[in-house]
PDB file of C-alpha atoms in Angstrom:
ATOM      1  CA  MET A   1      17.827   0.042   6.204  1.00 47.00           C
ATOM      2  CA  ALA A   2      18.146  -3.130   4.095  1.00 46.00           C
ATOM      3  CA  LEU A   3      14.433  -3.063   3.221  1.00 43.00           C
ATOM      4  CA  HIS A   4      14.748   0.600   2.212  1.00 44.00           C
ATOM      5  CA  MET A   5      17.691  -0.267  -0.054  1.00 42.00           C
ATOM      6  CA  ASN A   6      15.745  -3.192  -1.559  1.00 45.00           C
ATOM      7  CA  LYS A   7      12.903  -0.839  -2.458  1.00 47.00           C
ATOM      8  CA  ILE A   8      15.315   1.601  -4.078  1.00 43.00           C
ATOM      9  CA  VAL A   9      16.993  -1.192  -6.058  1.00 38.00           C
ATOM     10  CA  PHE A  10      13.567  -2.469  -7.147  1.00 41.00           C
ATOM     11  CA  VAL A  11      12.479   0.974  -8.370  1.00 38.00           C
ATOM     12  CA  ILE A  12      15.773   1.529 -10.198  1.00 38.00           C
ATOM     13  CA  SER A  13      15.601  -1.936 -11.800  1.00 39.00           C
ATOM     14  CA  LEU A  14      12.041  -1.326 -12.879  1.00 36.00           C
ATOM     15  CA  SER A  15      13.054   2.026 -14.373  1.00 37.00           C
ATOM     16  CA  PHE A  16      15.835   0.427 -16.433  1.00 33.00           C
ATOM     17  CA  PHE A  17      13.425  -2.238 -17.630  1.00 34.00           C
ATOM     18  CA  LEU A  18      10.947   0.416 -18.698  1.00 34.00           C
ATOM     19  CA  ILE A  19      13.575   2.379 -20.577  1.00 35.00           C
ATOM     20  CA  SER A  20      14.853  -0.698 -22.424  1.00 36.00           C
ATOM     21  CA  SER A  21      11.400  -2.152 -23.091  1.00 36.00           C
ATOM     22  CA  GLU A  22       9.985  -1.897 -26.601  1.00 34.00           C
ATOM     23  CA  ALA A  23       6.511  -1.234 -25.199  1.00 36.00           C
ATOM     24  CA  ASN A  24       7.273   1.950 -23.337  1.00 36.00           C
ATOM     25  CA  THR A  25       3.675   3.053 -22.761  1.00 36.00           C
ATOM     26  CA  ILE A  26       2.734   3.511 -19.138  1.00 36.00           C
ATOM     27  CA  SER A  27      -0.882   2.903 -18.283  1.00 38.00           C
ATOM     28  CA  HIS A  28      -0.745   2.152 -14.570  1.00 42.00           C
ATOM     29  CA  VAL A  29       0.889   4.012 -11.724  1.00 44.00           C
ATOM     30  CA  SER A  30       1.917   2.245  -8.575  1.00 44.00           C
ATOM     31  CA  TYR A  31       2.260   4.247  -5.393  1.00 45.00           C
ATOM     32  CA  ILE A  32       5.285   2.479  -4.019  1.00 45.00           C
ATOM     33  CA  SER A  33       7.318   5.110  -2.266  1.00 45.00           C
ATOM     34  CA  SER A  34      10.904   5.031  -1.189  1.00 37.00           C
ATOM     35  CA  THR A  35      10.717   8.382   0.522  1.00 42.00           C
ATOM     36  CA  PRO A  36      11.190   8.342   4.302  1.00 40.00           C
ATOM     37  CA  ASP A  37       8.488  10.927   5.073  1.00 50.00           C
ATOM     38  CA  VAL A  38       5.473   8.668   4.425  1.00 49.00           C
ATOM     39  CA  SER A  39       4.474  10.678   1.363  1.00 47.00           C
ATOM     40  CA  PRO A  40       3.362   8.862  -1.771  1.00 46.00           C
ATOM     41  CA  VAL A  41       5.559   9.031  -4.828  1.00 44.00           C
ATOM     42  CA  ALA A  42       4.226   7.622  -8.070  1.00 42.00           C
ATOM     43  CA  SER A  43       6.436   5.024  -9.697  1.00 42.00           C
ATOM     44  CA  PRO A  44       5.637   3.966 -13.248  1.00 39.00           C
ATOM     45  CA  VAL A  45       4.735   0.322 -13.695  1.00 40.00           C
ATOM     46  CA  ILE A  46       4.406  -1.351 -17.051  1.00 35.00           C
ATOM     47  CA  PRO A  47       0.931  -2.614 -17.902  1.00 39.00           C
ATOM     48  CA  THR A  48       0.198  -6.178 -16.822  1.00 38.00           C
ATOM     49  CA  GLU A  49      -0.159  -7.406 -20.412  1.00 38.00           C
ATOM     50  CA  THR A  50       3.232  -5.971 -21.411  1.00 35.00           C
ATOM     51  CA  ALA A  51       4.924  -7.437 -18.353  1.00 37.00           C
ATOM     52  CA  ASP A  52       3.447 -10.845 -19.128  1.00 37.00           C
ATOM     53  CA  VAL A  53       4.572 -10.809 -22.744  1.00 34.00           C
ATOM     54  CA  ALA A  54       8.031  -9.434 -21.942  1.00 36.00           C
ATOM     55  CA  ALA A  55       8.653 -11.874 -19.113  1.00 36.00           C
ATOM     56  CA  GLY A  56       6.792 -14.795 -20.675  1.00 39.00           C
ATOM     57  CA  ASN A  57       4.694 -15.150 -17.509  1.00 44.00           C
ATOM     58  CA  SER A  58       1.023 -15.750 -16.948  1.00 55.00           C
ATOM     59  CA  ASN A  59      -1.179 -12.906 -15.727  1.00 60.00           C
ATOM     60  CA  GLY A  60      -1.320 -14.443 -12.231  1.00 62.00           C
ATOM     61  CA  VAL A  61       2.461 -14.441 -11.819  1.00 70.00           C
ATOM     62  CA  SER A  62       2.681 -10.791 -12.837  1.00 79.00           C
ATOM     63  CA  VAL A  63      -0.126  -9.812 -10.473  1.00 79.00           C
ATOM     64  CA  LYS A  64       1.483 -11.864  -7.705  1.00 83.00           C
ATOM     65  CA  ASN A  65       4.750  -9.943  -8.102  1.00 85.00           C
ATOM     66  CA  LEU A  66       3.140  -6.507  -8.382  1.00 85.00           C
ATOM     67  CA  VAL A  67       0.678  -6.974  -5.512  1.00 87.00           C
ATOM     68  CA  GLY A  68       3.455  -8.517  -3.431  1.00 86.00           C
ATOM     69  CA  SER A  69       5.604  -5.419  -3.966  1.00 87.00           C
ATOM     70  CA  LEU A  70       2.672  -3.160  -3.101  1.00 87.00           C
ATOM     71  CA  MET A  71       1.973  -5.042   0.130  1.00 90.00           C
ATOM     72  CA  VAL A  72       5.616  -5.143   1.269  1.00 91.00           C
ATOM     73  CA  SER A  73       6.051  -1.402   0.795  1.00 90.00           C
ATOM     74  CA  SER A  74       2.622  -0.708   2.314  1.00 91.00           C
ATOM     75  CA  ILE A  75       3.448  -2.687   5.445  1.00 93.00           C
ATOM     76  CA  THR A  76       6.608  -0.644   5.924  1.00 94.00           C
ATOM     77  CA  LYS A  77       4.927   2.716   5.276  1.00 95.00           C
ATOM     78  CA  THR A  78       1.977   1.929   7.541  1.00 94.00           C
ATOM     79  CA  GLU A  79       4.252   0.833  10.377  1.00 95.00           C
ATOM     80  CA  ASP A  80       6.336   3.996   9.862  1.00 96.00           C
ATOM     81  CA  PHE A  81       3.196   6.149   9.966  1.00 96.00           C
ATOM     82  CA  VAL A  82       2.070   4.520  13.214  1.00 96.00           C
ATOM     83  CA  ASN A  83       5.506   5.054  14.772  1.00 96.00           C
ATOM     84  CA  LYS A  84       6.206   8.564  13.466  1.00 96.00           C
ATOM     85  CA  VAL A  85       2.756  10.151  13.614  1.00 96.00           C
ATOM     86  CA  VAL A  86       0.268   8.179  15.701  1.00 96.00           C
ATOM     87  CA  GLU A  87       2.639   7.166  18.528  1.00 96.00           C
ATOM     88  CA  LYS A  88       4.178  10.648  18.633  1.00 95.00           C
ATOM     89  CA  ARG A  89       0.759  12.256  19.014  1.00 94.00           C
ATOM     90  CA  LEU A  90      -0.344   9.686  21.586  1.00 94.00           C
ATOM     91  CA  ALA A  91       2.653  10.612  23.731  1.00 94.00           C
ATOM     92  CA  GLN A  92       1.599  14.292  23.709  1.00 93.00           C
ATOM     93  CA  ILE A  93      -2.199  13.970  24.097  1.00 84.00           C
ATOM     94  CA  VAL A  94      -4.018  14.608  27.345  1.00 85.00           C
ATOM     95  CA  ASP A  95      -7.546  14.960  25.939  1.00 91.00           C
ATOM     96  CA  ALA A  96      -9.446  11.667  26.377  1.00 92.00           C
ATOM     97  CA  TYR A  97     -11.351  11.913  23.064  1.00 92.00           C
ATOM     98  CA  LYS A  98      -8.217  12.552  21.015  1.00 93.00           C
ATOM     99  CA  LYS A  99      -6.356   9.790  22.833  1.00 94.00           C
ATOM    100  CA  ASP A 100      -9.201   7.328  22.204  1.00 95.00           C
ATOM    101  CA  CYS A 101      -9.246   8.300  18.529  1.00 94.00           C
ATOM    102  CA  LEU A 102      -5.492   7.826  18.120  1.00 95.00           C
ATOM    103  CA  GLU A 103      -5.565   4.504  19.967  1.00 96.00           C
ATOM    104  CA  THR A 104      -8.337   3.409  17.598  1.00 94.00           C
ATOM    105  CA  CYS A 105      -6.182   4.493  14.645  1.00 95.00           C
ATOM    106  CA  LYS A 106      -3.187   2.601  15.985  1.00 96.00           C
ATOM    107  CA  GLU A 107      -5.297  -0.527  16.407  1.00 95.00           C
ATOM    108  CA  VAL A 108      -6.932  -0.360  12.973  1.00 93.00           C
ATOM    109  CA  TYR A 109      -3.625   0.384  11.238  1.00 94.00           C
ATOM    110  CA  GLU A 110      -2.106  -2.646  12.970  1.00 94.00           C
ATOM    111  CA  ASP A 111      -5.115  -4.667  11.764  1.00 93.00           C
ATOM    112  CA  ALA A 112      -4.527  -3.275   8.266  1.00 92.00           C
ATOM    113  CA  VAL A 113      -0.890  -4.439   8.419  1.00 93.00           C
ATOM    114  CA  ASP A 114      -2.147  -7.916   9.371  1.00 93.00           C
ATOM    115  CA  ALA A 115      -4.530  -7.800   6.381  1.00 91.00           C
ATOM    116  CA  MET A 116      -1.594  -6.806   4.140  1.00 92.00           C
ATOM    117  CA  LYS A 117       0.418  -9.791   5.391  1.00 93.00           C
ATOM    118  CA  GLU A 118      -2.555 -12.075   4.770  1.00 93.00           C
ATOM    119  CA  THR A 119      -2.922 -10.597   1.282  1.00 91.00           C
ATOM    120  CA  LEU A 120       0.726 -11.459   0.602  1.00 91.00           C
ATOM    121  CA  GLU A 121       0.122 -15.057   1.685  1.00 93.00           C
ATOM    122  CA  ASP A 122      -3.098 -15.318  -0.330  1.00 92.00           C
ATOM    123  CA  VAL A 123      -1.527 -13.940  -3.502  1.00 90.00           C
ATOM    124  CA  ASN A 124       1.492 -16.231  -3.128  1.00 90.00           C
ATOM    125  CA  GLU A 125      -0.902 -19.184  -2.848  1.00 90.00           C
ATOM    126  CA  GLY A 126      -2.921 -17.964  -5.844  1.00 89.00           C
ATOM    127  CA  ASN A 127      -6.042 -17.428  -3.710  1.00 91.00           C
ATOM    128  CA  TYR A 128      -7.093 -14.149  -5.330  1.00 90.00           C
ATOM    129  CA  TYR A 129     -10.633 -14.252  -3.969  1.00 92.00           C
ATOM    130  CA  LYS A 130      -9.345 -14.248  -0.372  1.00 93.00           C
ATOM    131  CA  ALA A 131      -6.730 -11.624  -1.289  1.00 92.00           C
ATOM    132  CA  ASN A 132      -9.570  -9.421  -2.560  1.00 92.00           C
ATOM    133  CA  VAL A 133     -11.406  -9.862   0.756  1.00 92.00           C
ATOM    134  CA  ASP A 134      -8.237  -9.037   2.733  1.00 90.00           C
ATOM    135  CA  VAL A 135      -7.572  -5.849   0.746  1.00 91.00           C
ATOM    136  CA  SER A 136     -11.196  -4.802   1.239  1.00 89.00           C
ATOM    137  CA  THR A 137     -10.777  -5.422   4.979  1.00 86.00           C
ATOM    138  CA  MET A 138      -7.705  -3.211   4.934  1.00 86.00           C
ATOM    139  CA  SER A 139      -9.778  -0.447   3.357  1.00 86.00           C
ATOM    140  CA  SER A 140     -12.483  -0.748   6.012  1.00 85.00           C
ATOM    141  CA  ASN A 141      -9.904  -0.657   8.798  1.00 81.00           C
ATOM    142  CA  MET A 142      -8.301   2.501   7.482  1.00 86.00           C
ATOM    143  CA  GLU A 143     -11.669   4.184   6.921  1.00 88.00           C
ATOM    144  CA  THR A 144     -12.493   3.714  10.623  1.00 88.00           C
ATOM    145  CA  CYS A 145      -9.483   5.835  11.558  1.00 91.00           C
ATOM    146  CA  ASN A 146     -10.247   8.421   8.883  1.00 91.00           C
ATOM    147  CA  GLU A 147     -13.749   8.983  10.271  1.00 92.00           C
ATOM    148  CA  CYS A 148     -12.419   9.359  13.808  1.00 91.00           C
ATOM    149  CA  VAL A 149      -9.644  11.780  12.799  1.00 93.00           C
ATOM    150  CA  ASN A 150     -12.044  13.922  10.761  1.00 92.00           C
ATOM    151  CA  ALA A 151     -14.435  14.103  13.723  1.00 92.00           C
ATOM    152  CA  ILE A 152     -11.704  15.056  16.212  1.00 90.00           C
ATOM    153  CA  TYR A 153      -9.148  17.010  14.149  1.00 88.00           C
ATOM    154  CA  GLY A 154     -10.994  17.998  10.991  1.00 90.00           C
ATOM    155  CA  GLN A 155      -8.862  17.892   7.833  1.00 90.00           C
ATOM    156  CA  ASP A 156      -5.533  16.920   9.385  1.00 93.00           C
ATOM    157  CA  PRO A 157      -2.795  17.196   6.706  1.00 95.00           C
ATOM    158  CA  GLU A 158      -0.690  14.233   7.883  1.00 95.00           C
ATOM    159  CA  PHE A 159      -3.638  11.875   8.134  1.00 94.00           C
ATOM    160  CA  THR A 160      -5.186  13.149   4.891  1.00 94.00           C
ATOM    161  CA  LYS A 161      -1.917  12.603   3.009  1.00 95.00           C
ATOM    162  CA  PHE A 162      -1.571   9.084   4.420  1.00 95.00           C
ATOM    163  CA  ASP A 163      -5.232   8.274   3.774  1.00 93.00           C
ATOM    164  CA  ASN A 164      -4.971   9.414   0.135  1.00 94.00           C
ATOM    165  CA  TRP A 165      -1.859   7.280  -0.332  1.00 94.00           C
ATOM    166  CA  ALA A 166      -3.528   4.263   1.320  1.00 92.00           C
ATOM    167  CA  HIS A 167      -6.625   4.541  -0.867  1.00 92.00           C
ATOM    168  CA  ALA A 168      -4.453   4.691  -4.003  1.00 94.00           C
ATOM    169  CA  ILE A 169      -2.577   1.552  -2.893  1.00 91.00           C
ATOM    170  CA  ILE A 170      -5.825  -0.248  -2.092  1.00 91.00           C
ATOM    171  CA  GLU A 171      -7.374   0.711  -5.430  1.00 92.00           C
ATOM    172  CA  ASP A 172      -4.255  -0.398  -7.307  1.00 91.00           C
ATOM    173  CA  ALA A 173      -4.107  -3.740  -5.465  1.00 90.00           C
ATOM    174  CA  LEU A 174      -7.823  -4.413  -5.948  1.00 91.00           C
ATOM    175  CA  THR A 175      -7.604  -3.620  -9.664  1.00 91.00           C
ATOM    176  CA  ARG A 176      -4.715  -6.014 -10.123  1.00 89.00           C
ATOM    177  CA  ILE A 177      -6.268  -8.780  -8.002  1.00 90.00           C
ATOM    178  CA  THR A 178      -9.649  -8.596  -9.699  1.00 88.00           C
ATOM    179  CA  SER A 179      -7.969  -8.733 -13.114  1.00 87.00           C
ATOM    180  CA  VAL A 180      -7.053 -12.366 -12.411  1.00 83.00           C
ATOM    181  CA  SER A 181      -9.875 -13.381 -10.091  1.00 72.00           C
ATOM    182  CA  SER A 182     -12.769 -12.438 -12.369  1.00 63.00           C
TER     183      SER A 182
END
């Protein structure tokens, strides 16, 4: 509950900052969601350059804060998805192929959460190269589940929605990380 409230306060604070900022142009969208149903909700984020100028920070500090926020919310949403969707389906499945697929998804999502935690550590240490590798690992882990689900279930709406959200988060994080690591 406290983490959920922190995310809401963060989004509200960011909104007030955007409204009061002189540079009100929005060029990036972050997919941090405070909705409980695991669906992505776009939240406007000021461009990195504007954030740096407004806050007087270097590009790395801004990226560290933004990627950190992405990873924290992604950890929560991924764990929620595992608990609310994957575990629920595992409890109802009798078919061995579907069960194997969902167990694979559970495992790779847990690995993705570990990669998110490692990304947080790497970004906090300023090791953007390793953070890039960890985010790429997260993408590979999630793709493994996507392939399995598509083979077993076809276009499953819950998994498709989560996969689309995850890919947007990964793309956003990679863009921000590579902006300081290249």
